[in-house]
C-alpha cells in the first residue's frame, strides 16, 4: 500500500500551547482513517497541517512521498470539508460545487457537467439551481462534500462533518460516507470526537489526547485492547480497575479495563454483588453493581431480568475479559 500522508515527529506549537506534539503517523492510500479525540486534542490542527493551512513548528510531512513543506494548499491534491460547510450563500448549489474548477480555469459547460456528476454522487441530482438557503442541514452537508470531491482530490479531509446533524441523519450519513469512500477509492481522513462514528466507519483510528497520539489501530484493536486508561475510557465506556482492585477481582495485579457488556449477572458461579441501580436503554439494561466494595457497570440484554435496586445478585465474566494495560496505564 502506498503511503498517502506521513508525519515524522510533527509538532505545531502556539507559544506555550502544544496543539500537536511529536506526532508520527502513516496513512495508506485508499484508507478511511479517523482522528479521534476530545475537544482541544489537536485533531483540527493536524488536518490543517495536511491541508497546508498551517506549517509544522518542527518535524516533517510527506504527501504521496513528496515533501509537503513549502507546498501551498492548492497544490497539495488534498481537499477539506469543514464542519460549518462554508458554502457561499449568494451562489447557487451548482456554482458552489463548481467553484474550485472555475478557479482552475475550467470552462462553464465542462464544470457544470462535473458539478452535476458530483451532486449525483452525494445523492442530490438536479439540485444545482437552488440557493444553499433552500436546503436542509443534511443537504448542505452533501453540497459541501460535492464541492470537495468535484476536484478529484487524492486525499479528502473531513473535520467533524456530521457534527451539526441530528442522530438519525448522522447515522445515515455515516453509511453514505463509507460507501462514497469505497466508490471513489480515495483516502479519507476523518476527524471526530464521537467514538461511535470512528468505530463504525474507519479502517484505522488514531486516538489523540493533548496533541499526542495515544494509540493507532483498527477499531476492534482500539476497543478490545486499549493500551492506556485514557483510550479505554474514551473509546466506549469501561470499568477501569486500579491495580489493587484488579488483583482482588481477577487475581492479577495491574491497571485493567473490563467492558460493561462482558459482565453477566445472576449466574450461580458469579461473585456476590448488590444491585445499586439500573436503567433501561431500549435493547439493553445498564446495571450498576457493587461487587466486593467496587462499583462495576454491566450492560445486559433487556430480556435478562434484573433484580431491584438493593437486591442481591451475582456478577461473572470470562477469565480473558479483563484487559490489562501497560505500565502506569
Ligand atoms: P481539536 O480539533 O482536537 O479540538 P485543535 O487542533 O483545534 O483541537 O486545537 C488544539 C489546541 O491548540 C487547543 O488547545 C487550541 O486552543 C490550540 N490552538 C489551535 N489553533 C490555535 C491558534 N491558531 N492559536 C493558538 N492556539 C491554538
Ligand atoms: Mg477541531
Short mmCIF file of C-alpha atoms in Angstrom, two decimals, residues 37-324:
data_model
loop_
_atom_site.label_atom_id
_atom_site.label_comp_id
_atom_site.label_asym_id
_atom_site.label_seq_id
_atom_site.Cartn_x
_atom_site.Cartn_y
_atom_site.Cartn_z
CA UNK A 37 -10.06 12.64 20.50
CA UNK A 38 -11.66 15.12 22.88
CA UNK A 39 -12.02 18.79 22.04
CA UNK A 40 -8.65 20.56 22.01
CA UNK A 41 -6.61 17.39 21.45
CA UNK A 42 -5.02 18.61 18.19
CA UNK A 43 -7.20 16.98 15.54
CA UNK A 44 -8.09 20.10 13.54
CA UNK A 45 -4.52 21.36 13.72
CA UNK A 46 -3.32 18.01 12.33
CA UNK A 47 -5.77 18.31 9.42
CA UNK A 48 -4.71 21.90 8.75
CA UNK A 49 -1.09 20.75 8.65
CA UNK A 50 -2.01 18.17 5.99
CA UNK A 51 -4.06 20.72 4.03
CA UNK A 52 -1.23 23.25 4.18
CA UNK A 53 -3.13 25.95 6.11
CA UNK A 54 -0.58 25.51 8.91
CA UNK A 55 3.14 24.77 8.90
CA UNK A 56 4.80 22.48 11.47
CA UNK A 57 6.93 24.11 14.15
CA UNK A 58 9.17 21.07 13.79
CA UNK A 59 9.10 17.66 12.13
CA UNK A 60 8.37 16.60 8.59
CA UNK A 61 5.27 15.90 6.49
CA UNK A 62 5.07 13.99 3.21
CA UNK A 63 2.07 13.62 0.90
CA UNK A 64 2.40 10.74 -1.56
CA UNK A 65 6.11 10.61 -0.96
CA UNK A 66 6.71 14.31 -1.57
CA UNK A 67 7.81 16.84 0.99
CA UNK A 68 4.81 18.99 1.90
CA UNK A 69 6.68 21.88 3.50
CA UNK A 70 6.58 24.90 1.24
CA UNK A 71 3.83 23.46 -1.00
CA UNK A 72 0.75 25.76 -0.92
CA UNK A 73 -2.68 24.26 -0.12
CA UNK A 74 -3.98 24.44 -3.70
CA UNK A 75 -1.09 22.35 -5.00
CA UNK A 76 -1.45 19.51 -2.46
CA UNK A 77 -4.10 17.32 -4.14
CA UNK A 78 -6.00 17.48 -0.89
CA UNK A 79 -9.45 18.93 -0.20
CA UNK A 80 -11.15 19.76 3.06
CA UNK A 81 -14.79 19.51 4.13
CA UNK A 82 -15.23 21.89 7.03
CA UNK A 83 -17.54 21.43 9.98
CA UNK A 84 -19.54 24.57 9.18
CA UNK A 85 -19.73 23.67 5.44
CA UNK A 86 -18.66 27.24 4.49
CA UNK A 87 -20.94 27.43 1.43
CA UNK A 88 -21.24 30.75 -0.42
CA UNK A 89 -24.81 31.89 0.33
CA UNK A 90 -25.15 34.13 -2.73
CA UNK A 91 -24.21 31.36 -5.19
CA UNK A 92 -26.36 28.50 -6.48
CA UNK A 93 -25.58 24.98 -5.37
CA UNK A 94 -24.09 24.33 -8.83
CA UNK A 95 -21.74 27.32 -8.65
CA UNK A 96 -20.76 26.39 -5.11
CA UNK A 97 -19.81 22.90 -6.24
CA UNK A 98 -18.05 24.13 -9.40
CA UNK A 99 -16.20 26.94 -7.64
CA UNK A 100 -12.85 25.16 -7.37
CA UNK A 101 -12.99 24.20 -11.06
CA UNK A 102 -13.80 27.77 -12.06
CA UNK A 103 -10.76 28.99 -10.14
CA UNK A 104 -8.68 26.44 -12.04
CA UNK A 105 -9.99 27.95 -15.29
CA UNK A 106 -12.27 25.13 -16.44
CA UNK A 107 -14.94 26.17 -18.98
CA UNK A 108 -18.55 26.65 -17.91
CA UNK A 109 -20.17 23.69 -19.69
CA UNK A 110 -17.48 21.30 -18.53
CA UNK A 111 -17.53 22.42 -14.91
CA UNK A 112 -21.32 22.34 -14.77
CA UNK A 113 -21.20 18.76 -16.02
CA UNK A 114 -18.62 17.89 -13.36
CA UNK A 115 -20.74 19.60 -10.70
CA UNK A 116 -23.82 17.61 -11.68
CA UNK A 117 -21.81 14.40 -11.53
CA UNK A 118 -20.58 15.26 -8.03
CA UNK A 119 -24.13 16.14 -6.95
CA UNK A 120 -25.27 12.73 -8.18
CA UNK A 121 -22.55 11.05 -6.13
CA UNK A 122 -23.87 12.72 -2.97
CA UNK A 123 -27.44 11.89 -3.99
CA UNK A 124 -28.53 15.45 -4.83
CA UNK A 125 -29.10 15.20 -8.59
CA UNK A 126 -30.92 18.17 -10.05
CA UNK A 127 -30.38 20.44 -7.03
CA UNK A 128 -27.93 22.70 -8.88
CA UNK A 129 -30.21 25.70 -9.35
CA UNK A 130 -31.19 26.08 -5.72
CA UNK A 131 -29.59 28.52 -3.32
CA UNK A 132 -27.98 26.89 -0.26
CA UNK A 133 -30.64 28.54 1.92
CA UNK A 134 -33.30 26.33 0.29
CA UNK A 135 -31.61 23.16 1.57
CA UNK A 136 -31.80 21.27 4.86
CA UNK A 137 -28.73 20.91 7.06
CA UNK A 138 -28.10 17.41 5.79
CA UNK A 139 -28.37 18.55 2.18
CA UNK A 140 -25.97 21.45 2.76
CA UNK A 141 -23.54 18.96 4.20
CA UNK A 142 -23.77 16.92 0.99
CA UNK A 143 -23.16 20.03 -1.12
CA UNK A 144 -20.01 20.72 0.90
CA UNK A 145 -18.96 17.15 0.20
CA UNK A 146 -19.71 17.50 -3.53
CA UNK A 147 -17.71 20.73 -3.64
CA UNK A 148 -14.69 18.88 -2.29
CA UNK A 149 -14.92 15.70 -4.39
CA UNK A 150 -15.52 17.58 -7.66
CA UNK A 151 -11.82 18.49 -7.57
CA UNK A 152 -10.95 14.77 -7.55
CA UNK A 153 -8.53 15.08 -4.64
CA UNK A 154 -6.38 12.10 -3.74
CA UNK A 155 -7.00 12.81 -0.07
CA UNK A 156 -10.24 14.13 1.39
CA UNK A 157 -10.01 15.74 4.81
CA UNK A 158 -13.23 15.88 6.81
CA UNK A 159 -13.36 17.92 10.00
CA UNK A 160 -16.32 16.76 12.12
CA UNK A 161 -18.56 16.94 9.03
CA UNK A 162 -21.55 15.34 10.74
CA UNK A 163 -21.36 17.33 13.97
CA UNK A 164 -24.30 19.59 13.17
CA UNK A 165 -26.71 16.82 12.13
CA UNK A 166 -29.25 15.08 14.34
CA UNK A 167 -28.64 11.48 15.38
CA UNK A 168 -30.69 9.72 12.72
CA UNK A 169 -29.24 11.74 9.86
CA UNK A 170 -25.77 11.31 11.30
CA UNK A 171 -26.10 7.53 11.25
CA UNK A 172 -27.40 7.60 7.69
CA UNK A 173 -24.55 9.86 6.58
CA UNK A 174 -22.01 7.54 8.25
CA UNK A 175 -23.15 4.74 5.97
CA UNK A 176 -23.19 7.02 2.94
CA UNK A 177 -19.75 8.45 3.59
CA UNK A 178 -18.34 4.96 3.93
CA UNK A 179 -19.82 3.82 0.63
CA UNK A 180 -18.83 7.08 -1.10
CA UNK A 181 -15.27 6.49 0.01
CA UNK A 182 -15.39 2.98 -1.43
CA UNK A 183 -16.88 4.24 -4.71
CA UNK A 184 -14.25 6.96 -5.10
CA UNK A 185 -11.41 4.77 -3.84
CA UNK A 186 -9.59 7.77 -2.36
CA UNK A 187 -8.08 8.34 1.07
CA UNK A 188 -10.40 9.82 3.69
CA UNK A 189 -9.03 11.38 6.86
CA UNK A 190 -11.96 11.95 9.14
CA UNK A 191 -11.82 13.98 12.35
CA UNK A 192 -14.35 13.36 15.11
CA UNK A 193 -14.78 13.47 18.87
CA UNK A 194 -17.50 10.82 18.55
CA UNK A 195 -16.11 7.35 19.21
CA UNK A 196 -19.15 5.61 17.69
CA UNK A 197 -18.57 7.46 14.44
CA UNK A 198 -14.89 6.49 14.36
CA UNK A 199 -15.56 2.86 15.29
CA UNK A 200 -18.29 2.41 12.68
CA UNK A 201 -16.53 3.99 9.70
CA UNK A 202 -12.77 3.83 9.99
CA UNK A 203 -10.29 1.23 8.78
CA UNK A 204 -7.93 2.58 11.42
CA UNK A 205 -8.23 5.08 14.23
CA UNK A 206 -5.64 7.36 15.80
CA UNK A 207 -6.70 8.34 19.32
CA UNK A 208 -5.48 11.85 20.22
CA UNK A 209 -5.04 13.43 23.62
CA UNK A 210 -3.16 16.65 24.44
CA UNK A 211 -1.65 16.88 20.95
CA UNK A 212 -0.26 13.37 21.05
CA UNK A 213 -1.40 10.08 19.59
CA UNK A 214 -2.22 7.64 22.35
CA UNK A 215 -2.82 4.64 20.12
CA UNK A 216 -3.31 3.79 16.45
CA UNK A 217 -5.11 0.66 15.33
CA UNK A 218 -8.14 -0.98 13.77
CA UNK A 219 -11.44 -0.28 15.57
CA UNK A 220 -11.55 -3.78 17.14
CA UNK A 221 -7.99 -3.39 18.36
CA UNK A 222 -8.60 0.03 19.90
CA UNK A 223 -11.79 -1.17 21.55
CA UNK A 224 -10.67 -4.64 22.67
CA UNK A 225 -7.05 -3.88 23.51
CA UNK A 226 -6.73 -0.27 24.66
CA UNK A 227 -3.15 0.46 25.67
CA UNK A 228 -3.98 3.08 28.24
CA UNK A 229 -6.66 4.11 30.70
CA UNK A 230 -7.34 7.14 28.55
CA UNK A 231 -8.12 5.05 25.46
CA UNK A 232 -10.15 2.50 27.43
CA UNK A 233 -12.24 5.25 28.92
CA UNK A 234 -12.61 7.47 25.87
CA UNK A 235 -13.41 4.73 23.35
CA UNK A 236 -16.60 3.20 24.65
CA UNK A 237 -17.28 3.18 28.34
CA UNK A 238 -15.36 0.83 30.53
CA UNK A 239 -14.84 -0.20 34.11
CA UNK A 240 -11.29 0.84 34.86
CA UNK A 241 -9.87 -1.29 37.67
CA UNK A 242 -6.94 0.05 39.62
CA UNK A 243 -4.19 -2.50 40.36
CA UNK A 244 -5.32 -3.46 43.89
CA UNK A 245 -8.95 -3.84 42.79
CA UNK A 246 -7.94 -5.82 39.71
CA UNK A 247 -5.94 -8.15 41.92
CA UNK A 248 -8.87 -8.67 44.27
CA UNK A 249 -11.42 -9.26 41.48
CA UNK A 250 -9.30 -11.11 38.91
CA UNK A 251 -6.26 -12.43 40.77
CA UNK A 252 -3.92 -10.37 38.59
CA UNK A 253 -2.39 -7.04 39.60
CA UNK A 254 -2.24 -4.10 37.19
CA UNK A 255 -4.46 -1.48 35.59
CA UNK A 256 -7.27 -3.29 33.82
CA UNK A 257 -10.29 -2.43 31.71
CA UNK A 258 -13.45 -4.52 31.97
CA UNK A 259 -16.11 -3.72 29.38
CA UNK A 260 -19.66 -3.46 30.75
CA UNK A 261 -21.01 -5.86 28.13
CA UNK A 262 -18.56 -8.54 29.35
CA UNK A 263 -20.26 -8.69 32.76
CA UNK A 264 -23.11 -11.19 33.22
CA UNK A 265 -25.46 -11.11 36.15
CA UNK A 266 -27.40 -13.72 38.12
CA UNK A 267 -25.26 -16.80 37.36
CA UNK A 268 -24.76 -19.22 40.27
CA UNK A 269 -20.98 -19.28 39.80
CA UNK A 270 -20.64 -15.47 39.88
CA UNK A 271 -19.23 -13.23 42.59
CA UNK A 272 -21.77 -11.95 45.12
CA UNK A 273 -23.00 -8.49 44.11
CA UNK A 274 -25.61 -5.94 45.08
CA UNK A 275 -27.65 -4.02 42.54
CA UNK A 276 -27.06 -0.29 43.10
CA UNK A 277 -29.26 0.98 40.29
CA UNK A 278 -30.37 0.10 36.81
CA UNK A 279 -31.74 1.88 33.80
CA UNK A 280 -33.44 0.70 30.66
CA UNK A 281 -31.86 1.89 27.41
CA UNK A 282 -34.01 0.15 24.81
CA UNK A 283 -32.31 -3.07 23.73
CA UNK A 284 -30.12 -3.16 26.83
CA UNK A 285 -30.25 -2.64 30.56
CA UNK A 286 -27.46 -0.71 32.22
CA UNK A 287 -26.89 -2.08 35.72
CA UNK A 288 -24.62 -0.57 38.37
CA UNK A 289 -23.37 -3.25 40.76
CA UNK A 290 -21.43 -3.27 43.96
CA UNK A 291 -19.02 -6.19 43.79
CA UNK A 292 -16.94 -6.66 46.94
CA UNK A 293 -16.96 -2.92 47.55
CA UNK A 294 -16.22 -1.95 43.93
CA UNK A 295 -18.72 -0.24 41.62
CA UNK A 296 -18.99 -2.02 38.27
CA UNK A 297 -21.30 -1.13 35.42
CA UNK A 298 -22.77 -4.01 33.46
CA UNK A 299 -24.73 -3.82 30.22
CA UNK A 300 -27.06 -6.78 29.80
CA UNK A 301 -29.67 -7.61 27.16
CA UNK A 302 -33.12 -6.29 28.07
CA UNK A 303 -34.56 -9.83 28.29
CA UNK A 304 -32.24 -10.65 31.23
CA UNK A 305 -34.25 -9.94 34.36
CA UNK A 306 -32.55 -7.51 36.70
CA UNK A 307 -33.33 -7.57 40.44
CA UNK A 308 -34.49 -4.33 42.03
CA UNK A 309 -32.03 -1.83 43.46
CA UNK A 310 -30.73 -3.11 46.80
CA UNK A 311 -31.28 -6.78 45.93
CA UNK A 312 -28.54 -9.39 45.82
CA UNK A 313 -27.30 -10.96 42.61
CA UNK A 314 -24.01 -12.17 41.20
CA UNK A 315 -21.54 -10.83 38.66
CA UNK A 316 -19.48 -13.02 36.35
CA UNK A 317 -17.15 -12.59 33.39
CA UNK A 318 -14.88 -14.78 31.29
CA UNK A 319 -11.29 -15.06 32.55
CA UNK A 320 -9.98 -13.26 29.46
CA UNK A 321 -12.47 -10.37 29.72
CA UNK A 322 -10.35 -8.06 31.90
CA UNK A 323 -7.83 -6.39 29.61
CA UNK A 324 -4.58 -5.41 31.35
#
